[in-house]
Coordinates of N, CA and C in Angstrom, one line a residue:
Chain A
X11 N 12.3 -23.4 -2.8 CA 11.0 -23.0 -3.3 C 10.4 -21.9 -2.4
X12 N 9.7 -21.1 -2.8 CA 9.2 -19.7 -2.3 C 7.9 -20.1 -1.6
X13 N 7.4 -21.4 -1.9 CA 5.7 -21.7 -2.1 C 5.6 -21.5 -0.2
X14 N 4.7 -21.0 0.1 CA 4.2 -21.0 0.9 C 3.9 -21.9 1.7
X15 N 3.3 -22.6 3.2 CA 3.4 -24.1 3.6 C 2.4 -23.9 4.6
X16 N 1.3 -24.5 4.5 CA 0.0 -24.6 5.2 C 0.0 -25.8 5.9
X17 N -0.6 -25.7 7.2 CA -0.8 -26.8 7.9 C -1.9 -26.6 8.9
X18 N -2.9 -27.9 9.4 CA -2.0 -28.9 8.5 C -2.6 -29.4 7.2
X19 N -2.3 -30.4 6.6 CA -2.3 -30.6 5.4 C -3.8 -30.9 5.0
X20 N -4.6 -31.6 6.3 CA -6.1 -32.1 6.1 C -6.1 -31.9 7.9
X21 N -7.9 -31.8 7.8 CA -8.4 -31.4 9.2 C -9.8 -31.9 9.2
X22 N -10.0 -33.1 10.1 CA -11.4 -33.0 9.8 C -11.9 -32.8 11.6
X23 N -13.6 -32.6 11.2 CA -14.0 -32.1 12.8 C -15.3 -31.9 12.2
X24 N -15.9 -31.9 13.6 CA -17.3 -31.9 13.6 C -18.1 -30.9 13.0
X25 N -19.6 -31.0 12.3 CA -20.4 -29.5 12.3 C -20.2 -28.7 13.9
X26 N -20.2 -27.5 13.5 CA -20.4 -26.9 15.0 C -19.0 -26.6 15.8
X27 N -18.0 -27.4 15.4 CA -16.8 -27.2 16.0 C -16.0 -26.1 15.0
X28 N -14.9 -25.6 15.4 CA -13.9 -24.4 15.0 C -12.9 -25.0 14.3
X29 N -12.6 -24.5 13.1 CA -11.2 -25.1 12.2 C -10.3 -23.9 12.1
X30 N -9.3 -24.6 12.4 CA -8.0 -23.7 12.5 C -7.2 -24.0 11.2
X31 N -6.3 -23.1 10.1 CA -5.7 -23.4 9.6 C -4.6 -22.7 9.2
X32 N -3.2 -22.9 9.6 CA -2.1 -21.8 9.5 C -1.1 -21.6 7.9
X33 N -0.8 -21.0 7.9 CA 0.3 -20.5 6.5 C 1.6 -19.9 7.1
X34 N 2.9 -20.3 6.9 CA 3.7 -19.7 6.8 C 3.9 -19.4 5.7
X35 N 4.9 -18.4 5.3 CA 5.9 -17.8 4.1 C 6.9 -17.3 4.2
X36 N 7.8 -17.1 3.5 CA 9.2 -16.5 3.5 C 9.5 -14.8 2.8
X37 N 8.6 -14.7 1.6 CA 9.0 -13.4 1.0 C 8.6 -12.1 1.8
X38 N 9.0 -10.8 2.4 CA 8.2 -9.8 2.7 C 6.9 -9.5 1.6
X39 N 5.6 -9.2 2.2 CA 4.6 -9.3 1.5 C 3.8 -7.8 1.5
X40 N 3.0 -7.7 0.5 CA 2.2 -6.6 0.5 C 0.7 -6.9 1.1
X41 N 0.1 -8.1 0.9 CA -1.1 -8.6 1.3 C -0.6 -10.0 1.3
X42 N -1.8 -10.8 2.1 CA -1.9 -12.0 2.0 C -3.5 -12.7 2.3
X43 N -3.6 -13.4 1.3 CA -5.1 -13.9 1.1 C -5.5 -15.6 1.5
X44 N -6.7 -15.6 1.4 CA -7.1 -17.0 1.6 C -7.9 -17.3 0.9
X45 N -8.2 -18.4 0.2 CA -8.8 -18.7 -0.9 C -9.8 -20.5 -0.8
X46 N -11.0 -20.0 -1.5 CA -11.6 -21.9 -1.0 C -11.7 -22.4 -2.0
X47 N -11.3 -23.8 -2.6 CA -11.3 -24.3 -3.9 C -12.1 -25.9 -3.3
X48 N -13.9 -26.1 -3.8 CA -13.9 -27.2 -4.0 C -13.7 -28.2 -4.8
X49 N -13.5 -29.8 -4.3 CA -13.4 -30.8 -5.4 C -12.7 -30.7 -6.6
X50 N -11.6 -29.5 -6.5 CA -11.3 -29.8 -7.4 C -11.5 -28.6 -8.7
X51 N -12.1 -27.7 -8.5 CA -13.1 -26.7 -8.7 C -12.0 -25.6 -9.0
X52 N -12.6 -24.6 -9.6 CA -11.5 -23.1 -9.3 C -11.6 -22.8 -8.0
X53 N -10.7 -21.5 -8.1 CA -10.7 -21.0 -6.0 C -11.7 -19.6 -6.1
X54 N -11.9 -19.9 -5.1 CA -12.9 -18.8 -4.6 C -11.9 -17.6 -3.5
X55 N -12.1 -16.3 -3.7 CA -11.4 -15.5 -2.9 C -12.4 -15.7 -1.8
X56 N -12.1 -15.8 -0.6 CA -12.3 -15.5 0.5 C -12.5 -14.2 1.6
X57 N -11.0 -13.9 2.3 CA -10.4 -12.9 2.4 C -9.1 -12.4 2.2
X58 N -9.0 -10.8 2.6 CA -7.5 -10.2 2.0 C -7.0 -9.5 3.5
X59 N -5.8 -9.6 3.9 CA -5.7 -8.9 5.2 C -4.2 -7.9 4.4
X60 N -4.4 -7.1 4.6 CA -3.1 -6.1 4.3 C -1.7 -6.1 5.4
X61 N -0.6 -6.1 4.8 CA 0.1 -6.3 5.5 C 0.7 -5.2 6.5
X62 N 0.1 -4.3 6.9 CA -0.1 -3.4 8.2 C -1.5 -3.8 9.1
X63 N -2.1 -5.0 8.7 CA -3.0 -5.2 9.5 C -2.8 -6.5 10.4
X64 N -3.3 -6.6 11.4 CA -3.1 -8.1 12.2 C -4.4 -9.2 12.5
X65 N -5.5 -8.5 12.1 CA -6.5 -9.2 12.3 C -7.5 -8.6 11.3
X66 N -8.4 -9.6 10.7 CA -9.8 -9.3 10.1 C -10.8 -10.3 10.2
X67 N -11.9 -9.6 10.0 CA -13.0 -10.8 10.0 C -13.9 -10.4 8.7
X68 N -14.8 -11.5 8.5 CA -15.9 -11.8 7.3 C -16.9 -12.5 7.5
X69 N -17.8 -12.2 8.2 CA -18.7 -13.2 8.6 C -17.9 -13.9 9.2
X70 N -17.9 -15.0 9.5 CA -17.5 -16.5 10.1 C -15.7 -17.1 10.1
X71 N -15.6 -16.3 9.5 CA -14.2 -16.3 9.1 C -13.4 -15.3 10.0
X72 N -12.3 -15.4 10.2 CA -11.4 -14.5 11.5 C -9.9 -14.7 10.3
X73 N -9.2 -13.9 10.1 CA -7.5 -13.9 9.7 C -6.8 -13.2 10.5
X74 N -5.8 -13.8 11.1 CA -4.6 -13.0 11.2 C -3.6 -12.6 10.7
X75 N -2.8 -12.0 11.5 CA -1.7 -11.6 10.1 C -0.4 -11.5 11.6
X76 N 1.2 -12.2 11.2 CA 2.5 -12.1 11.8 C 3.2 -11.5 11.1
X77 N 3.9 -10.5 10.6 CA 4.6 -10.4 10.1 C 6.2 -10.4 10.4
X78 N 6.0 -10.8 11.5 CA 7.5 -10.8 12.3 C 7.4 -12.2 12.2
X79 N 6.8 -13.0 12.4 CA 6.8 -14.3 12.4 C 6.3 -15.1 10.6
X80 N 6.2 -13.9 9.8 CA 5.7 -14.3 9.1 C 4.8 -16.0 8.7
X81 N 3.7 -15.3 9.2 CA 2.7 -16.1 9.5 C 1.2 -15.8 9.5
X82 N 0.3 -16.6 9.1 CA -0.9 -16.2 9.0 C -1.9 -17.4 9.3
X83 N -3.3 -17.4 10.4 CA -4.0 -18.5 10.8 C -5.4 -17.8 9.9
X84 N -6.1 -19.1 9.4 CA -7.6 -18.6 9.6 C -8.5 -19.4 10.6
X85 N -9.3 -19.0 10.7 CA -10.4 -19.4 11.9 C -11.8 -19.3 11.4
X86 N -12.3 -20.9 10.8 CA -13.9 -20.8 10.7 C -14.5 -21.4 11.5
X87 N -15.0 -20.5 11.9 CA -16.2 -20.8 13.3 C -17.3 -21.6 13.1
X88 N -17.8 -22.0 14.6 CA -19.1 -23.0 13.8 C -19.7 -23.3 12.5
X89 N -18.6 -24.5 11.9 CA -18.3 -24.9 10.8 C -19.5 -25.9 10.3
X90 N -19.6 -25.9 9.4 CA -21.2 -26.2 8.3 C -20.4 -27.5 7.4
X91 N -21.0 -27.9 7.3 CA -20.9 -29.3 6.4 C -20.5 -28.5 5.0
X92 N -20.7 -27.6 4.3 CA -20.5 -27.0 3.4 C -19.5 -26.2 3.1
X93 N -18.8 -26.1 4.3 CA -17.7 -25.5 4.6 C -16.5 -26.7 4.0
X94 N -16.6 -28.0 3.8 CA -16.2 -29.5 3.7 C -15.0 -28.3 1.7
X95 N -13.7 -28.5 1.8 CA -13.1 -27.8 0.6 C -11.6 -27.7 1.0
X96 N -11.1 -27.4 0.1 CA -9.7 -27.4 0.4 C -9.6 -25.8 0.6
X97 N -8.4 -25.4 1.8 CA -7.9 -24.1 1.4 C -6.5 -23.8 1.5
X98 N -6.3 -22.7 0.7 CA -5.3 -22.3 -0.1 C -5.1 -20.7 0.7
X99 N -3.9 -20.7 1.2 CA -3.3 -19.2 1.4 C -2.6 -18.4 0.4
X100 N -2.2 -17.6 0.1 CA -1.4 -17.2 -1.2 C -0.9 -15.5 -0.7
X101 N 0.5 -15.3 -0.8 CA 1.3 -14.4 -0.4 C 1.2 -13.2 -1.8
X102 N 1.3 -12.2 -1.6 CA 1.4 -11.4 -2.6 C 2.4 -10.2 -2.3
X103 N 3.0 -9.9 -3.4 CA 4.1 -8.9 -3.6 C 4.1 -8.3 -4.5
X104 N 4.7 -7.8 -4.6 CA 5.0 -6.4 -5.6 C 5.8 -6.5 -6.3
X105 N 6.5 -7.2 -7.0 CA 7.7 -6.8 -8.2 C 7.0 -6.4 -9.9
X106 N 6.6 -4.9 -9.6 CA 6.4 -4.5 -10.6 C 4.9 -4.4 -11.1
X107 N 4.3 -5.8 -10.9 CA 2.7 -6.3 -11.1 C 2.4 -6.9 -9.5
X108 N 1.6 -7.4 -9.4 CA 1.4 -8.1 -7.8 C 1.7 -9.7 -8.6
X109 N 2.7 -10.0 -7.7 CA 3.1 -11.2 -7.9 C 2.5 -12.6 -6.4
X110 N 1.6 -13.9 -7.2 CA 1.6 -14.7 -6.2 C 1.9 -15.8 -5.9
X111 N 1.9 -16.2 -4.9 CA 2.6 -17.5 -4.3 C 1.1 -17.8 -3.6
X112 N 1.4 -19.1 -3.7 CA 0.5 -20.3 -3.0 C 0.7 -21.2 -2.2
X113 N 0.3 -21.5 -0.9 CA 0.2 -22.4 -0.5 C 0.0 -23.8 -0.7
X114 N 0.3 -24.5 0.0 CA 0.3 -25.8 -0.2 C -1.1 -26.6 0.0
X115 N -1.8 -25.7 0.7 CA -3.1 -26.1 1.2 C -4.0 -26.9 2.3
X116 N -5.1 -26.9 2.6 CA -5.4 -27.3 3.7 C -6.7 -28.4 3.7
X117 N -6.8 -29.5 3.7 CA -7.8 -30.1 3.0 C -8.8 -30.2 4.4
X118 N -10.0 -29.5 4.6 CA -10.9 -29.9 5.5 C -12.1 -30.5 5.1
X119 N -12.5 -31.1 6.3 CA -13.7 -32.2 6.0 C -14.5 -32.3 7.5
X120 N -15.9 -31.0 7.0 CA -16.7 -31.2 8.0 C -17.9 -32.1 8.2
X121 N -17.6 -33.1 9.0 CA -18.9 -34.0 9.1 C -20.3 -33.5 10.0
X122 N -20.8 -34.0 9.3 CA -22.3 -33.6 9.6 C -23.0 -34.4 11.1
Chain B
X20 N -16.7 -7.9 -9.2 CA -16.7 -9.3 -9.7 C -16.5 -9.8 -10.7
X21 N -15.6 -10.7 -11.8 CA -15.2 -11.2 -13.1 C -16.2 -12.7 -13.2
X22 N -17.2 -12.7 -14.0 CA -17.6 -14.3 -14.2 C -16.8 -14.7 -15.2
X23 N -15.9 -15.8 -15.2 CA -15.2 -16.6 -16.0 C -15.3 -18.5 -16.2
X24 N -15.3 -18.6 -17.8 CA -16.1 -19.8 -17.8 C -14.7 -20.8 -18.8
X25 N -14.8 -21.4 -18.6 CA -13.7 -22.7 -19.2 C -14.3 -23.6 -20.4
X26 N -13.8 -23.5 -21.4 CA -13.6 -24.9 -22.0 C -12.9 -25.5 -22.5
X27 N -12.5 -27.1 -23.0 CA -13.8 -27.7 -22.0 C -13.4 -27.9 -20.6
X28 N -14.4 -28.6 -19.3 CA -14.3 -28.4 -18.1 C -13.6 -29.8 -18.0
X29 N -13.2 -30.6 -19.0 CA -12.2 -31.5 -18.8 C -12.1 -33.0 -19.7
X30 N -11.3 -33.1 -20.0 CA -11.0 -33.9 -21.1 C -9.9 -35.2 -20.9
X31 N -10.1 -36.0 -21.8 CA -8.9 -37.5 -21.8 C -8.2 -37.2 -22.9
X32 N -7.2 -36.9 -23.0 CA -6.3 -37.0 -23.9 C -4.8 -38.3 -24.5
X33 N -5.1 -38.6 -25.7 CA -3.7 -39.6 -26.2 C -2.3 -38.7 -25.7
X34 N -1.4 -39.5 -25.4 CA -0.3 -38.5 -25.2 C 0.7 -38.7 -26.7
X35 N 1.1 -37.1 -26.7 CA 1.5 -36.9 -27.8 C 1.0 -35.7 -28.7
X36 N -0.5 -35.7 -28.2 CA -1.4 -34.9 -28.7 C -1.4 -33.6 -28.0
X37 N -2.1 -32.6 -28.7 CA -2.6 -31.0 -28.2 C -3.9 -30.8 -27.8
X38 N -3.9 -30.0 -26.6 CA -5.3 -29.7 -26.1 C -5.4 -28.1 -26.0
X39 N -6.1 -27.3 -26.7 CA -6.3 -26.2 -26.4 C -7.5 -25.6 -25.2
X40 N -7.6 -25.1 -24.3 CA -8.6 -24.6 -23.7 C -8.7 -23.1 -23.4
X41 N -10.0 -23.0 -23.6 CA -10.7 -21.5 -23.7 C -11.0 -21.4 -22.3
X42 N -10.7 -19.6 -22.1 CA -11.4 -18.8 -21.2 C -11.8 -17.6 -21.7
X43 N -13.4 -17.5 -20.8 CA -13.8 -16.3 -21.7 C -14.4 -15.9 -20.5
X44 N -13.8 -14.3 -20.3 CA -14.4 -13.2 -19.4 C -15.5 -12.6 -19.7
X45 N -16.6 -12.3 -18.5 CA -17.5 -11.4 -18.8 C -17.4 -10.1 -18.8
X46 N -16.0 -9.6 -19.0 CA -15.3 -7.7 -18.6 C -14.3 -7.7 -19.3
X47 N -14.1 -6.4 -19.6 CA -12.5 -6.5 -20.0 C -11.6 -6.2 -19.5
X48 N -10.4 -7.2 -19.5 CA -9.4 -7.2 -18.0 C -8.4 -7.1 -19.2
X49 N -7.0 -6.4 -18.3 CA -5.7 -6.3 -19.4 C -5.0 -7.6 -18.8
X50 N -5.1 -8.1 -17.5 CA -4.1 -9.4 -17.4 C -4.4 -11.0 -17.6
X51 N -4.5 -11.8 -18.0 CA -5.3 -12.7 -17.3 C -4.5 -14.1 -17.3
X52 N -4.6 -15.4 -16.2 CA -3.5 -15.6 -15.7 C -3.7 -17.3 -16.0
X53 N -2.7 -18.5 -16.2 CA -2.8 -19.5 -16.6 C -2.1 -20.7 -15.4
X54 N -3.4 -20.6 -14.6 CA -2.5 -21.7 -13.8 C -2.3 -23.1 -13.9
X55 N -1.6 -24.1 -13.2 CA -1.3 -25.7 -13.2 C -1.4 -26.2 -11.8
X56 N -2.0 -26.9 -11.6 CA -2.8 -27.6 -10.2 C -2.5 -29.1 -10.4
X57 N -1.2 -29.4 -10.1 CA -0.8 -31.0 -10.2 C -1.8 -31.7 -9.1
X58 N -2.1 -33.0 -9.4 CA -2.9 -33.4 -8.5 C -2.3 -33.8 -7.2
X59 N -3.6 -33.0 -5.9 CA -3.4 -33.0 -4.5 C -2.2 -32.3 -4.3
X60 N -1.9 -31.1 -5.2 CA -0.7 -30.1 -5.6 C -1.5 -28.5 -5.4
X61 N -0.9 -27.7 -5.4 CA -0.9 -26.2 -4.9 C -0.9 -25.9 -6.5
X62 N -1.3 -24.3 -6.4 CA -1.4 -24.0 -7.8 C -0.1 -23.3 -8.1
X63 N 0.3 -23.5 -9.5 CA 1.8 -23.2 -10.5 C 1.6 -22.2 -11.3
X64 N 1.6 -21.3 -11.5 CA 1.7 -19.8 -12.5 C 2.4 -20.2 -13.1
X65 N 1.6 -20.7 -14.4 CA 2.6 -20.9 -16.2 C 2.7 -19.5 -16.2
X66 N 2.4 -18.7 -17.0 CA 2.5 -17.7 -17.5 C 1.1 -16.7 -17.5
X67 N 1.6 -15.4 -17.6 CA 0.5 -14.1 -17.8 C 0.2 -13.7 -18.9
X68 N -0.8 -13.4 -19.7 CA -1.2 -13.3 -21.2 C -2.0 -11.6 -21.4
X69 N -1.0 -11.2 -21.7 CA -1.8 -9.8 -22.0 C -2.1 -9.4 -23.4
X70 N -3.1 -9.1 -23.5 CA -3.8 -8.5 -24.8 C -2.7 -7.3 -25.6
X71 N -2.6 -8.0 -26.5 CA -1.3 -6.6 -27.8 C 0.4 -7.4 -27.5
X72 N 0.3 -8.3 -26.2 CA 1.8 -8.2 -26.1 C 1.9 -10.1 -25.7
X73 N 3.3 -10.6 -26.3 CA 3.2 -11.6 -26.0 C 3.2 -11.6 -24.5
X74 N 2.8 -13.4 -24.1 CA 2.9 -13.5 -22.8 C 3.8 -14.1 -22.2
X75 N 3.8 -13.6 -20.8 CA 5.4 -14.2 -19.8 C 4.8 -15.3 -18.9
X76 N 6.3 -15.8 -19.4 CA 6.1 -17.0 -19.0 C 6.9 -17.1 -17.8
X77 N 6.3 -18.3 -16.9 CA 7.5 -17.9 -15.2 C 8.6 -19.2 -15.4
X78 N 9.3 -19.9 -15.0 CA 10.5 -20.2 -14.4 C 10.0 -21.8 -14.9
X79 N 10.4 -22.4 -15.9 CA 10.2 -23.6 -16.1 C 8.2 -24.2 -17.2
X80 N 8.6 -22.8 -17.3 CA 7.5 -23.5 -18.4 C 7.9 -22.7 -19.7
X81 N 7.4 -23.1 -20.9 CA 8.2 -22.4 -22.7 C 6.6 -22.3 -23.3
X82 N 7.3 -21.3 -23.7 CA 5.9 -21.4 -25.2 C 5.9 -22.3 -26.3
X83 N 6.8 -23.1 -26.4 CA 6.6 -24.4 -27.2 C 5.6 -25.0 -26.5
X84 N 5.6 -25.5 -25.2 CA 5.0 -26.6 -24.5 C 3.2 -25.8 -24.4
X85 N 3.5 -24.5 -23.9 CA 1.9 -23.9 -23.5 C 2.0 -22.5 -24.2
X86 N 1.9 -22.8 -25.5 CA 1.4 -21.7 -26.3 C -0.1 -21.2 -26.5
X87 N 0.3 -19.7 -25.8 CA -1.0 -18.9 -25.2 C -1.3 -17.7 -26.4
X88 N -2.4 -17.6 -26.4 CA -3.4 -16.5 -27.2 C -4.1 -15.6 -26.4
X89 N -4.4 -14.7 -26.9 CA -4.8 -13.4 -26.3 C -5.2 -12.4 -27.4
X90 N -6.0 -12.5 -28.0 CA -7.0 -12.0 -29.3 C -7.5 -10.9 -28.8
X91 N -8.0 -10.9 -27.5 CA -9.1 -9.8 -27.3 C -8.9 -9.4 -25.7
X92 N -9.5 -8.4 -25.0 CA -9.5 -8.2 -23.6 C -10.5 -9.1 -23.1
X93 N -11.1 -9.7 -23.3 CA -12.3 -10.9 -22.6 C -11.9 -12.3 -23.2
X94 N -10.7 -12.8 -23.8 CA -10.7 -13.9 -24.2 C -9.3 -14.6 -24.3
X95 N -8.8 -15.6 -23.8 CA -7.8 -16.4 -24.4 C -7.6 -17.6 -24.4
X96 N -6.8 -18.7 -25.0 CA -6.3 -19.8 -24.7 C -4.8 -20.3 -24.3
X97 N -4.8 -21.7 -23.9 CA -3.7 -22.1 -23.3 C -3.8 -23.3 -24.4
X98 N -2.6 -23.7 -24.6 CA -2.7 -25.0 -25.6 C -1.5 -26.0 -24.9
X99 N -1.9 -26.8 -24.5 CA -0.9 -28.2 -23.9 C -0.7 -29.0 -25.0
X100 N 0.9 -28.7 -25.4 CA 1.2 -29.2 -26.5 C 2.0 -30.6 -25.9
X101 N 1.9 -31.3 -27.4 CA 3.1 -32.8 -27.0 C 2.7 -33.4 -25.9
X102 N 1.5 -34.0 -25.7 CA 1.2 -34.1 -24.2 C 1.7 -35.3 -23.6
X103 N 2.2 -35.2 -22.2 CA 2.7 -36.7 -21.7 C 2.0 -36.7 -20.2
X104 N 1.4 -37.9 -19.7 CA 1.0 -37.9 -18.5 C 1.4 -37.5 -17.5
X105 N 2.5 -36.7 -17.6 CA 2.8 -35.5 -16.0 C 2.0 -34.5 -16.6
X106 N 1.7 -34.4 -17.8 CA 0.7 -33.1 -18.0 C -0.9 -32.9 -17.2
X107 N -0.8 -34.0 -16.4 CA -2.2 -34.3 -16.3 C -2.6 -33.8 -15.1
X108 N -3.2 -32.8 -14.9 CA -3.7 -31.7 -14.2 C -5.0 -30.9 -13.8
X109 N -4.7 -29.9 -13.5 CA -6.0 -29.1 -13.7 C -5.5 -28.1 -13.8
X110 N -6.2 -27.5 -15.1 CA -5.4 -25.3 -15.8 C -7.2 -25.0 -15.4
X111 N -6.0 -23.7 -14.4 CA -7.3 -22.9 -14.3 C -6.8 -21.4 -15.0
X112 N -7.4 -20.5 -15.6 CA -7.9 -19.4 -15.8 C -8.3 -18.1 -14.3
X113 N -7.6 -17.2 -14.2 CA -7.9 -16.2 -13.5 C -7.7 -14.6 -14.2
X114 N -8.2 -14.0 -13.0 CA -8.0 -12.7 -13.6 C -8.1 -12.1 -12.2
X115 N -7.2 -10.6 -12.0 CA -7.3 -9.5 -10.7 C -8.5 -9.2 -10.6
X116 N -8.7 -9.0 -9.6 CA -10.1 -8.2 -9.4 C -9.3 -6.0 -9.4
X117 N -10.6 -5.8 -8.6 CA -10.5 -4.2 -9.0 C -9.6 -4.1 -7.8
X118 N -9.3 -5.2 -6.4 CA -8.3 -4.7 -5.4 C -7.0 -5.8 -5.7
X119 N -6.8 -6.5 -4.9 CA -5.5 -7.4 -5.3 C -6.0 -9.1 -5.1
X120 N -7.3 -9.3 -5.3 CA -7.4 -10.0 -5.2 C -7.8 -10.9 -6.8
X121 N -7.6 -12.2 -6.9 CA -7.5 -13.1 -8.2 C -9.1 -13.4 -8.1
X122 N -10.0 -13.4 -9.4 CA -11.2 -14.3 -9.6 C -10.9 -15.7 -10.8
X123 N -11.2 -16.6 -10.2 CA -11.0 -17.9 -11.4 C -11.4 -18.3 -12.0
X124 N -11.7 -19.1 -12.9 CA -12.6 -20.1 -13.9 C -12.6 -21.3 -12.9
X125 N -13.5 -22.1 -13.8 CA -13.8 -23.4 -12.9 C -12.9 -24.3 -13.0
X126 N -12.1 -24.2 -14.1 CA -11.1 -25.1 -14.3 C -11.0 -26.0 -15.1
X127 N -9.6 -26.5 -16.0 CA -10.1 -28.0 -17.1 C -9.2 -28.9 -16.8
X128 N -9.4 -30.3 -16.2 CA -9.3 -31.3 -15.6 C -8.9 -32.1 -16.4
X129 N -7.5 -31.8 -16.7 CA -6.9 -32.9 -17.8 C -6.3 -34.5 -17.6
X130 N -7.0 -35.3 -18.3 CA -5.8 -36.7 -17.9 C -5.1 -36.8 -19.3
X131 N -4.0 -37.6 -19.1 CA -3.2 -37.5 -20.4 C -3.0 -39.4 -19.9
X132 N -3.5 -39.8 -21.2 CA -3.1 -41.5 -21.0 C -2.4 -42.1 -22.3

């Protein structure tokens, strides 16, 4: 399978504390995204980091980018009860159209 | 930004039976995209539905099973045919934005019993 593999799988942690959550993948990529899907809900784009870049931020949010290690962490900082959603990484490429792959996802759960 | 809305946002179905579900864009997009969200599962790319041309389907899904429409640039459906309880899922609806990133619908939350 090509799917992407996030870990870890679930994270929970305090309001106020830092959530870490990583993605590997296998295909060479053109971009690679992060996406928030509550309950169950559609996903929400988050952020996009291009694959000549190694770091971005968005407000509260931090991405990296490995591409020798093909690898990518996000980082939400002093995390909000609201922040509580699963996330999804997803690889993108190029064959022709932009083609994506998804992660396996990251189920966090911030208590209040 | 694409607002995109689903119906319906989720249903019980007899198995055996067909479920069609609508997505309808507020813009007009030429791609728009049909995904499968097995439960506590990553999302599955059925197939892409482009307006004027039939749609492609990826690697293990037929257009018998999810026969898709695409009438217009703001509108199409997915139809879950013959349904059996591994059908039972969540289909979401997306579309590209203006860079490379995907906007989604909220999703329809199928059980098949």
């Amino acid at each position: 399978s090509q799917q992407g593999e996030e870990d870890p799988q679930a994270l929970s942690i305090q309001e106020g504390e830092n959530a870490t959550m990583n993605c590997s993948y296998k295909t060479s990529i053109n971009n690679l995204q992060w996406y928030r899907q509550n309950s169950g809900r559609g996903l929400v784009h988050l952020i996009l980091i291009r694959s000549n870049e190694r770091e971005k931020h968005s407000g509260r949010l931090r991405v990296t980018l490995d591409t020798s290690k093909k690898s990518s962490s996000l980082l939400i900082t002093a995390s909000r009860a609201a922040d509580t959603a699963s996330y999804f990484c997803a690889t993108v490429y190029t064959s022709g159209t932009y083609k994506y792959i998804f992660g396996t996802g990251t189920r966090l759960k911030v208590l209040a | 930004s694409a607002v995109i809305s689903q119906k319906p946002s989720r249903d019980i179905c007899q198995r055996g039976t067909s479920l069609t579900i609508q997505c309808q864009v507020d813009s007009q997009v030429t791609m728009m995209f049909w995904y499968r969200q097995q439960p506590g599962q990553s999302l599955t790319l059925i197939a892409t539905a482009n307006q004027g041309s039939e749609a492609t389907y990826e690697s293990g899904f037929v257009i018998d099973k999810f026969p898709i429409s695409r009438p217009n640039l703001t509108f199409s459906t997915l139809t879950v045919s013959n349904m059996s309880p591994e059908d039972s899922s969540i289909y979401l609806c997306s579309v590209p934005g203006t860079g490379a990133e995907q906007y989604f619908g909220p999703g329809t939350r199928l059980t098949v019993t």
